[in-house]
Coordinates of C-alpha atoms in Angstrom, one line a residue:
X16 CA 59.3 -22.1 -39.2
X17 CA 57.1 -19.2 -40.5
X18 CA 58.3 -17.3 -43.4
X19 CA 58.4 -13.6 -43.1
X20 CA 55.8 -11.9 -45.3
X21 CA 58.1 -9.4 -46.9
X22 CA 60.9 -11.9 -47.7
X23 CA 60.8 -14.1 -50.7
X24 CA 62.5 -17.5 -51.0
X25 CA 66.2 -17.1 -51.8
X26 CA 69.1 -19.5 -52.3
X27 CA 72.3 -19.9 -50.2
X28 CA 73.3 -17.3 -47.8
X29 CA 70.1 -15.1 -48.4
X30 CA 68.0 -18.1 -47.5
X31 CA 69.9 -18.8 -44.3
X32 CA 69.5 -15.2 -43.4
X33 CA 65.8 -15.4 -44.0
X34 CA 65.6 -18.5 -41.7
X35 CA 67.7 -16.6 -39.0
X36 CA 65.3 -13.7 -39.1
X37 CA 62.2 -16.0 -39.0
X38 CA 63.7 -17.7 -35.9
X39 CA 64.5 -14.4 -34.2
X40 CA 61.0 -13.1 -34.8
X41 CA 59.5 -16.3 -33.2
X42 CA 61.6 -15.7 -30.1
X43 CA 60.6 -12.0 -29.9
X44 CA 56.9 -12.9 -30.2
X45 CA 57.2 -15.8 -27.6
X46 CA 59.3 -13.9 -25.0
X47 CA 58.1 -10.3 -25.5
X48 CA 60.6 -7.4 -25.5
X49 CA 64.0 -9.0 -25.7
X50 CA 67.6 -7.8 -25.9
X51 CA 70.0 -8.9 -28.7
X52 CA 72.1 -10.7 -26.1
X53 CA 69.0 -12.8 -25.0
X54 CA 68.4 -13.6 -28.7
X55 CA 71.8 -14.9 -29.1
X56 CA 71.3 -17.1 -26.0
X57 CA 67.8 -18.4 -27.0
X58 CA 68.7 -19.1 -30.7
X59 CA 72.3 -20.1 -30.5
X60 CA 73.1 -17.8 -33.4
X61 CA 76.3 -15.7 -33.5
X62 CA 76.3 -12.1 -32.6
X63 CA 76.9 -11.0 -36.1
X64 CA 74.0 -13.2 -37.5
X65 CA 71.6 -11.8 -34.8
X66 CA 72.7 -8.2 -35.6
X67 CA 72.2 -8.7 -39.3
X68 CA 68.8 -10.4 -39.0
X69 CA 67.6 -7.7 -36.4
X70 CA 68.6 -5.0 -38.8
X71 CA 66.6 -6.5 -41.5
X72 CA 63.5 -6.8 -39.3
X73 CA 63.8 -3.4 -38.0
X74 CA 64.2 -1.9 -41.5
X75 CA 61.0 -3.7 -42.7
X76 CA 59.0 -2.5 -39.6
X77 CA 58.4 -6.0 -38.3
X78 CA 60.5 -5.4 -35.1
X79 CA 60.7 -2.1 -33.2
X80 CA 63.7 -1.2 -30.9
X81 CA 62.9 0.5 -27.6
X82 CA 65.5 2.2 -25.3
X83 CA 64.8 1.5 -21.6
X84 CA 66.5 3.0 -18.6
X85 CA 67.9 0.5 -16.1
X86 CA 66.0 0.0 -12.8
X87 CA 67.2 2.0 -9.7
X88 CA 70.5 0.5 -8.5
X89 CA 71.4 -1.1 -11.7
X90 CA 74.4 0.4 -13.4
X91 CA 75.1 0.9 -17.1
X92 CA 73.6 2.5 -20.1
X93 CA 70.0 2.2 -21.2
X94 CA 69.0 -1.2 -22.6
X95 CA 67.6 -1.6 -26.0
X96 CA 64.7 -4.1 -26.1
X97 CA 63.3 -5.5 -29.4
X98 CA 59.6 -6.0 -29.7
X99 CA 57.3 -7.2 -32.4
X100 CA 55.5 -4.3 -34.2
X101 CA 51.8 -4.0 -33.2
X102 CA 48.7 -3.1 -35.1
X103 CA 47.2 0.2 -34.3
X104 CA 44.1 0.3 -32.1
X105 CA 42.6 0.5 -28.5
X106 CA 42.5 -2.1 -25.8
X107 CA 40.8 -2.2 -22.3
X108 CA 42.4 -3.4 -19.1
X109 CA 40.4 -4.0 -15.9
X110 CA 41.7 -4.4 -12.3
X111 CA 39.3 -5.8 -9.8
X112 CA 40.8 -5.1 -6.4
X113 CA 39.2 -6.2 -3.2
X114 CA 37.8 -2.8 -2.6
X115 CA 37.8 -1.1 -6.1
X116 CA 37.2 -1.5 -9.8
X117 CA 39.7 0.2 -12.1
X118 CA 39.4 0.4 -15.8
X119 CA 42.0 1.7 -18.3
X120 CA 41.6 2.5 -21.9
X121 CA 45.0 2.2 -23.7
X122 CA 46.5 1.8 -27.1
X123 CA 48.4 -1.0 -28.6
X124 CA 51.7 0.9 -27.9
X125 CA 51.1 0.4 -24.2
X126 CA 50.1 3.9 -23.4
X127 CA 47.3 4.6 -21.0
X128 CA 44.7 7.0 -22.7
X129 CA 42.4 7.4 -19.8
X130 CA 41.6 5.6 -16.5
X131 CA 38.7 5.4 -14.0
X132 CA 38.4 4.0 -10.7
X133 CA 35.4 3.4 -8.3
X134 CA 35.2 2.0 -4.8
X135 CA 33.2 -1.2 -4.3
X136 CA 33.2 -4.2 -2.0
X137 CA 34.4 -6.5 -4.9
X138 CA 34.7 -9.6 -2.8
X139 CA 31.1 -9.6 -1.6
X140 CA 29.4 -8.3 -4.8
X141 CA 30.6 -10.1 -7.9
X142 CA 27.8 -9.4 -10.3
X143 CA 27.7 -5.7 -9.4
X144 CA 31.5 -5.5 -9.7
X145 CA 31.5 -6.9 -13.3
X146 CA 28.7 -4.6 -14.3
X147 CA 30.5 -1.6 -12.8
X148 CA 33.5 -2.5 -15.0
X149 CA 31.3 -2.6 -18.1
X150 CA 29.8 0.8 -17.2
X151 CA 33.2 2.4 -16.5
X152 CA 34.6 1.0 -19.8
X153 CA 31.5 2.3 -21.7
X154 CA 32.1 5.8 -20.2
X155 CA 35.8 5.9 -21.1
X156 CA 35.1 4.6 -24.8
X157 CA 32.3 7.1 -25.2
X158 CA 34.5 10.0 -23.9
X159 CA 37.0 9.3 -26.6
X160 CA 34.5 9.1 -29.4
X161 CA 34.9 5.3 -29.7
X162 CA 32.6 2.4 -29.6
X163 CA 33.1 -1.0 -28.0
X164 CA 33.4 -2.5 -31.5
X165 CA 36.5 -0.4 -32.0
X166 CA 38.2 -2.0 -29.0
X167 CA 40.4 -4.7 -30.2
X168 CA 40.9 -6.7 -27.0
X169 CA 39.9 -6.7 -23.3
X170 CA 41.8 -8.3 -20.3
X171 CA 41.0 -8.3 -16.6
X172 CA 42.6 -9.4 -13.2
X173 CA 40.7 -10.6 -10.2
X174 CA 41.8 -10.7 -6.6
X175 CA 41.8 -14.4 -6.0
X176 CA 42.7 -17.8 -7.5
X177 CA 41.1 -18.7 -10.9
X178 CA 41.1 -22.4 -12.0
X179 CA 42.4 -22.0 -15.6
X180 CA 41.2 -25.5 -16.5
X181 CA 37.5 -24.3 -16.4
X182 CA 38.1 -20.5 -16.0
X183 CA 36.0 -20.7 -12.8
X184 CA 36.5 -19.1 -9.4
X185 CA 36.4 -22.0 -7.0
X186 CA 37.8 -20.8 -3.7
X187 CA 35.0 -20.1 -1.2
X188 CA 37.4 -18.6 1.3
X189 CA 38.9 -15.8 -0.7
X190 CA 36.2 -14.5 -3.1
X191 CA 33.1 -15.9 -1.5
X192 CA 30.5 -14.1 -3.8
X193 CA 32.5 -15.1 -6.9
X194 CA 32.4 -18.9 -6.3
X195 CA 31.0 -20.7 -9.3
X196 CA 31.3 -17.6 -11.5
X197 CA 33.2 -17.8 -14.8
X198 CA 34.3 -14.2 -15.1
X199 CA 35.6 -14.5 -18.6
X200 CA 32.2 -15.7 -19.9
X201 CA 30.2 -13.2 -17.9
X202 CA 32.4 -10.2 -18.7
X203 CA 32.3 -11.2 -22.4
X204 CA 28.4 -11.0 -22.3
X205 CA 28.6 -7.6 -20.7
X206 CA 31.3 -6.2 -23.1
X207 CA 30.1 -8.0 -26.2
X208 CA 33.6 -9.3 -26.9
X209 CA 36.0 -11.9 -25.5
X210 CA 37.6 -11.0 -22.2
X211 CA 40.7 -12.7 -21.0
X212 CA 40.9 -13.1 -17.1
X213 CA 43.9 -13.7 -14.9
X214 CA 44.8 -13.4 -11.2
X215 CA 45.6 -9.8 -10.2
X216 CA 49.1 -10.5 -8.8
X217 CA 50.0 -12.1 -12.1
X218 CA 48.7 -9.0 -13.9
X219 CA 51.0 -6.9 -11.6
X220 CA 54.0 -9.0 -12.4
X221 CA 53.3 -8.8 -16.2
X222 CA 52.7 -5.0 -15.9
X223 CA 56.0 -4.3 -14.1
X224 CA 57.8 -6.8 -16.4
X225 CA 56.5 -5.0 -19.5
X226 CA 56.2 -1.4 -18.5
X227 CA 57.8 -0.9 -15.1
X228 CA 60.8 -1.9 -13.0
X229 CA 61.1 -5.3 -14.4
X230 CA 61.6 -4.4 -18.0
X231 CA 65.2 -5.4 -18.2
X232 CA 64.8 -8.5 -15.9
X233 CA 63.9 -12.0 -17.2
X234 CA 63.1 -13.5 -13.8
X235 CA 61.3 -11.7 -11.0
X236 CA 58.8 -12.1 -8.2
X237 CA 56.1 -9.5 -7.9
X238 CA 54.5 -9.2 -4.4
X239 CA 51.0 -7.6 -4.2
X240 CA 50.5 -6.5 -0.5
X241 CA 47.1 -5.0 0.0
X242 CA 43.9 -6.4 1.5
X243 CA 45.4 -9.8 0.8
X244 CA 49.0 -11.0 -0.1
X245 CA 49.7 -12.6 -3.4
X246 CA 52.7 -13.1 -5.7
X247 CA 53.2 -13.2 -9.5
X248 CA 56.1 -15.0 -10.8
X249 CA 58.0 -14.3 -14.1
X250 CA 60.5 -16.9 -15.2
X251 CA 62.5 -16.5 -18.4
X252 CA 60.4 -13.6 -19.4
X253 CA 57.2 -15.6 -19.2
X254 CA 54.5 -15.7 -16.4
X255 CA 54.6 -18.8 -14.4
X256 CA 51.0 -19.7 -13.3
X257 CA 51.3 -23.4 -12.1
X258 CA 49.4 -26.5 -13.3
X259 CA 45.9 -25.0 -12.7
X260 CA 46.8 -21.3 -12.5
X261 CA 47.0 -20.6 -8.8
X262 CA 50.9 -20.4 -8.3
X263 CA 51.8 -17.6 -5.9
X264 CA 49.2 -17.9 -3.3
X265 CA 51.7 -17.0 -0.6
X266 CA 49.2 -15.2 1.6
X267 CA 48.1 -18.6 2.9
X268 CA 51.6 -19.7 3.9
X269 CA 51.8 -20.5 7.7
X270 CA 54.0 -18.0 9.4
X271 CA 55.9 -19.5 12.3
X272 CA 54.9 -18.2 15.7
X273 CA 51.6 -16.7 14.7
X274 CA 48.2 -18.1 15.5
X275 CA 45.8 -15.4 14.1
X276 CA 42.7 -16.8 12.4
X277 CA 42.5 -16.5 8.6
X278 CA 39.4 -16.3 6.2
X279 CA 40.7 -19.6 4.7
X280 CA 39.9 -21.4 8.0
X281 CA 43.6 -22.0 9.1
X282 CA 45.5 -20.2 11.8
X283 CA 48.8 -18.4 11.3
X284 CA 48.5 -17.5 7.6
X285 CA 50.7 -14.6 6.4
X286 CA 47.8 -12.4 5.3
X287 CA 46.1 -12.9 8.7
X288 CA 49.1 -11.0 10.1
X289 CA 49.8 -8.6 7.3
X290 CA 47.2 -6.7 5.2
X291 CA 45.8 -3.2 4.9
X292 CA 43.1 -4.0 7.5
X293 CA 45.6 -5.5 9.9
X294 CA 47.9 -2.5 9.7
X295 CA 45.0 -0.2 10.4
X296 CA 44.0 -2.3 13.4
X297 CA 47.6 -1.8 14.7
X298 CA 47.4 1.9 14.2
X299 CA 44.4 2.1 16.6
X300 CA 46.9 1.5 19.4
X301 CA 49.1 4.5 18.4
X302 CA 48.9 8.3 18.3
X303 CA 47.7 7.8 14.8
X304 CA 44.3 6.5 15.9
X305 CA 41.2 8.5 16.3
X306 CA 37.9 9.3 14.6
X307 CA 39.5 10.1 11.4
X308 CA 42.1 7.3 11.4
X309 CA 40.6 5.6 8.4
X310 CA 41.2 8.8 6.4
X311 CA 45.0 8.7 7.0
X312 CA 46.7 7.6 3.9
X313 CA 49.4 4.8 4.1
X314 CA 51.9 7.4 2.7
X315 CA 51.2 9.6 5.8
X316 CA 51.6 6.4 8.0
X317 CA 55.0 5.8 6.3
X318 CA 56.1 9.3 7.0
X319 CA 55.4 8.9 10.8
X320 CA 58.2 7.1 12.9
X321 CA 55.7 4.8 14.6
X322 CA 53.8 4.1 11.3
X323 CA 57.1 3.5 9.5
X324 CA 58.1 1.0 12.2
X325 CA 54.8 -0.9 11.7
X326 CA 55.3 -1.1 8.0
X327 CA 58.9 -2.2 8.3
X328 CA 57.8 -5.0 10.6
X329 CA 55.0 -6.0 8.2
X330 CA 57.6 -6.0 5.4
X331 CA 59.8 -8.4 7.4
X332 CA 56.9 -10.8 7.9
X333 CA 56.3 -11.0 4.2
X334 CA 60.0 -11.1 3.4
X335 CA 60.3 -14.1 5.6
X336 CA 58.1 -16.1 3.1
X337 CA 59.5 -14.4 0.0
X338 CA 63.1 -15.4 1.0
X339 CA 62.0 -19.1 0.5
X340 CA 60.7 -18.0 -2.9
X341 CA 64.1 -16.5 -3.7
X342 CA 65.9 -19.8 -2.7
X343 CA 63.5 -21.5 -5.1
X344 CA 63.6 -19.2 -8.2
X345 CA 66.8 -17.1 -7.7
X346 CA 65.1 -14.1 -9.2
X347 CA 66.9 -10.9 -10.3
X348 CA 64.3 -8.7 -8.6
X349 CA 61.6 -8.8 -5.9
X350 CA 59.1 -5.9 -6.9
X351 CA 56.7 -5.0 -4.1
X352 CA 53.4 -3.6 -5.1
X353 CA 49.9 -3.2 -3.7
X354 CA 48.9 -0.5 -1.2
X355 CA 51.5 -1.5 1.4
X356 CA 54.3 -2.0 -1.2
X357 CA 54.1 1.5 -2.7
X358 CA 53.5 3.6 0.5
X359 CA 57.1 4.9 0.6
X360 CA 60.0 2.3 0.9
X361 CA 59.4 1.2 4.5
X362 CA 57.6 -2.0 3.5
X363 CA 60.2 -2.9 0.8
X364 CA 63.0 -2.2 3.3
X365 CA 61.5 -4.7 5.6
X366 CA 61.3 -7.4 2.9
X367 CA 64.9 -6.6 2.0
X368 CA 66.0 -7.3 5.6
X369 CA 64.3 -10.6 5.8
X370 CA 65.6 -11.8 2.5
X371 CA 69.1 -10.9 3.7
X372 CA 68.6 -12.9 6.8
X373 CA 66.7 -15.9 5.6
X374 CA 67.6 -16.6 2.0
X375 CA 71.0 -18.1 0.9
X376 CA 73.7 -15.5 0.9
X377 CA 74.5 -15.7 -2.8
X378 CA 70.7 -15.6 -3.6
X379 CA 70.2 -12.6 -1.4
X380 CA 73.2 -10.7 -3.0
X381 CA 71.9 -11.3 -6.5
X382 CA 68.3 -9.9 -5.9
X383 CA 67.2 -6.3 -6.0
X384 CA 64.2 -5.3 -3.9
X385 CA 62.2 -2.3 -4.7
X386 CA 58.7 -0.7 -4.7
X387 CA 56.6 -1.1 -7.9
X388 CA 57.5 1.6 -10.3
X389 CA 54.0 1.7 -11.7
X390 CA 52.6 2.1 -8.2
X391 CA 48.9 1.2 -7.9
X392 CA 48.5 1.0 -11.7
X393 CA 50.8 -2.1 -12.0
X394 CA 47.8 -4.5 -12.2
X395 CA 45.9 -2.4 -14.8
X396 CA 48.9 -2.0 -16.9
X397 CA 49.4 -5.8 -16.8
X398 CA 45.8 -6.2 -18.0
X399 CA 46.7 -3.8 -20.9
X400 CA 49.7 -5.8 -21.7
X401 CA 47.8 -9.2 -21.9
X402 CA 45.1 -7.4 -24.0
X403 CA 47.8 -6.2 -26.4
X404 CA 49.2 -9.7 -26.7
X405 CA 46.0 -11.1 -27.6
X406 CA 45.7 -8.5 -30.4
X407 CA 49.1 -9.6 -31.8
X408 CA 48.1 -13.3 -31.4
X409 CA 45.0 -12.7 -33.6

């Protein structure tokens, strides 16, 4: 057990109080922002012991309380979360989407200072995408009179499976031009500092859990529905990545009754039926088609009765797979992100309908389904959160 830096060894009750405070600080650092009730459950200490130790930690500036509004549909007063105090400084978060690179400069309080996004075929141009991220980061840092040496940590999310044993991209069917690349090493050379890399859906889950609609939930599924379909999983306040780091690849689950060919080589995969390109193909058969069809935003599609029906049906297809995930993990929330997930509430409504139909009744009744509160920034907020955690770890 670590001894708190501002507490000296003391006999009897004072020493027990010190040990209690140290144990509570360990749990806050391990689990991230945590309620007092969660600390009672995690440590087994009494309510009064937790309250006393937390008061000491807050008084010394070691732990900071944050008041958080409950998510939409949840009743009750705002929740107070306790987090470890963070050193001041700046961090960078990078979101590599299938068709964009987004870089955000933030501070260690979790606030976005500035953000830049550029369009690019990320799937097919790995080296160019990483160079673009470095260029965008340098521009942001320079605009705020900083240097890269002043950035305390960098983290990035990529839109495909990353084998965490070797930090290498190994799937030739999802990120063809990235196969054999070790993004962490290559980005570190470009940035001149270590860069931590995760899957983008995992980053979205972390972002929503730390800064969005999942802040008061300890167990949730985050669904990124965009040019591909992926899931990020939070269990007990911690990301679950699986044994090699590729948990949540739900886009390649076989959807009963479908035979569409998928880029992975199989037929009937979920993302062969549901994705942004597939939705736009369907629009070509409606009054929304035309020479300027590609310029129609998904928000405009959601506002049209025919477009809304297409999005609801797409949500139902994804919800059929997510319902099984709900039976497995019994989450408090399913948060739907990506371009499809945040284009109004039509897609999320379809996901809700399928969960109600296919999940166990008690499981379905316990889960909330809602669009990502952070919208298209969920992944880059997750990257910032990971970067902040690495500052604290150092």
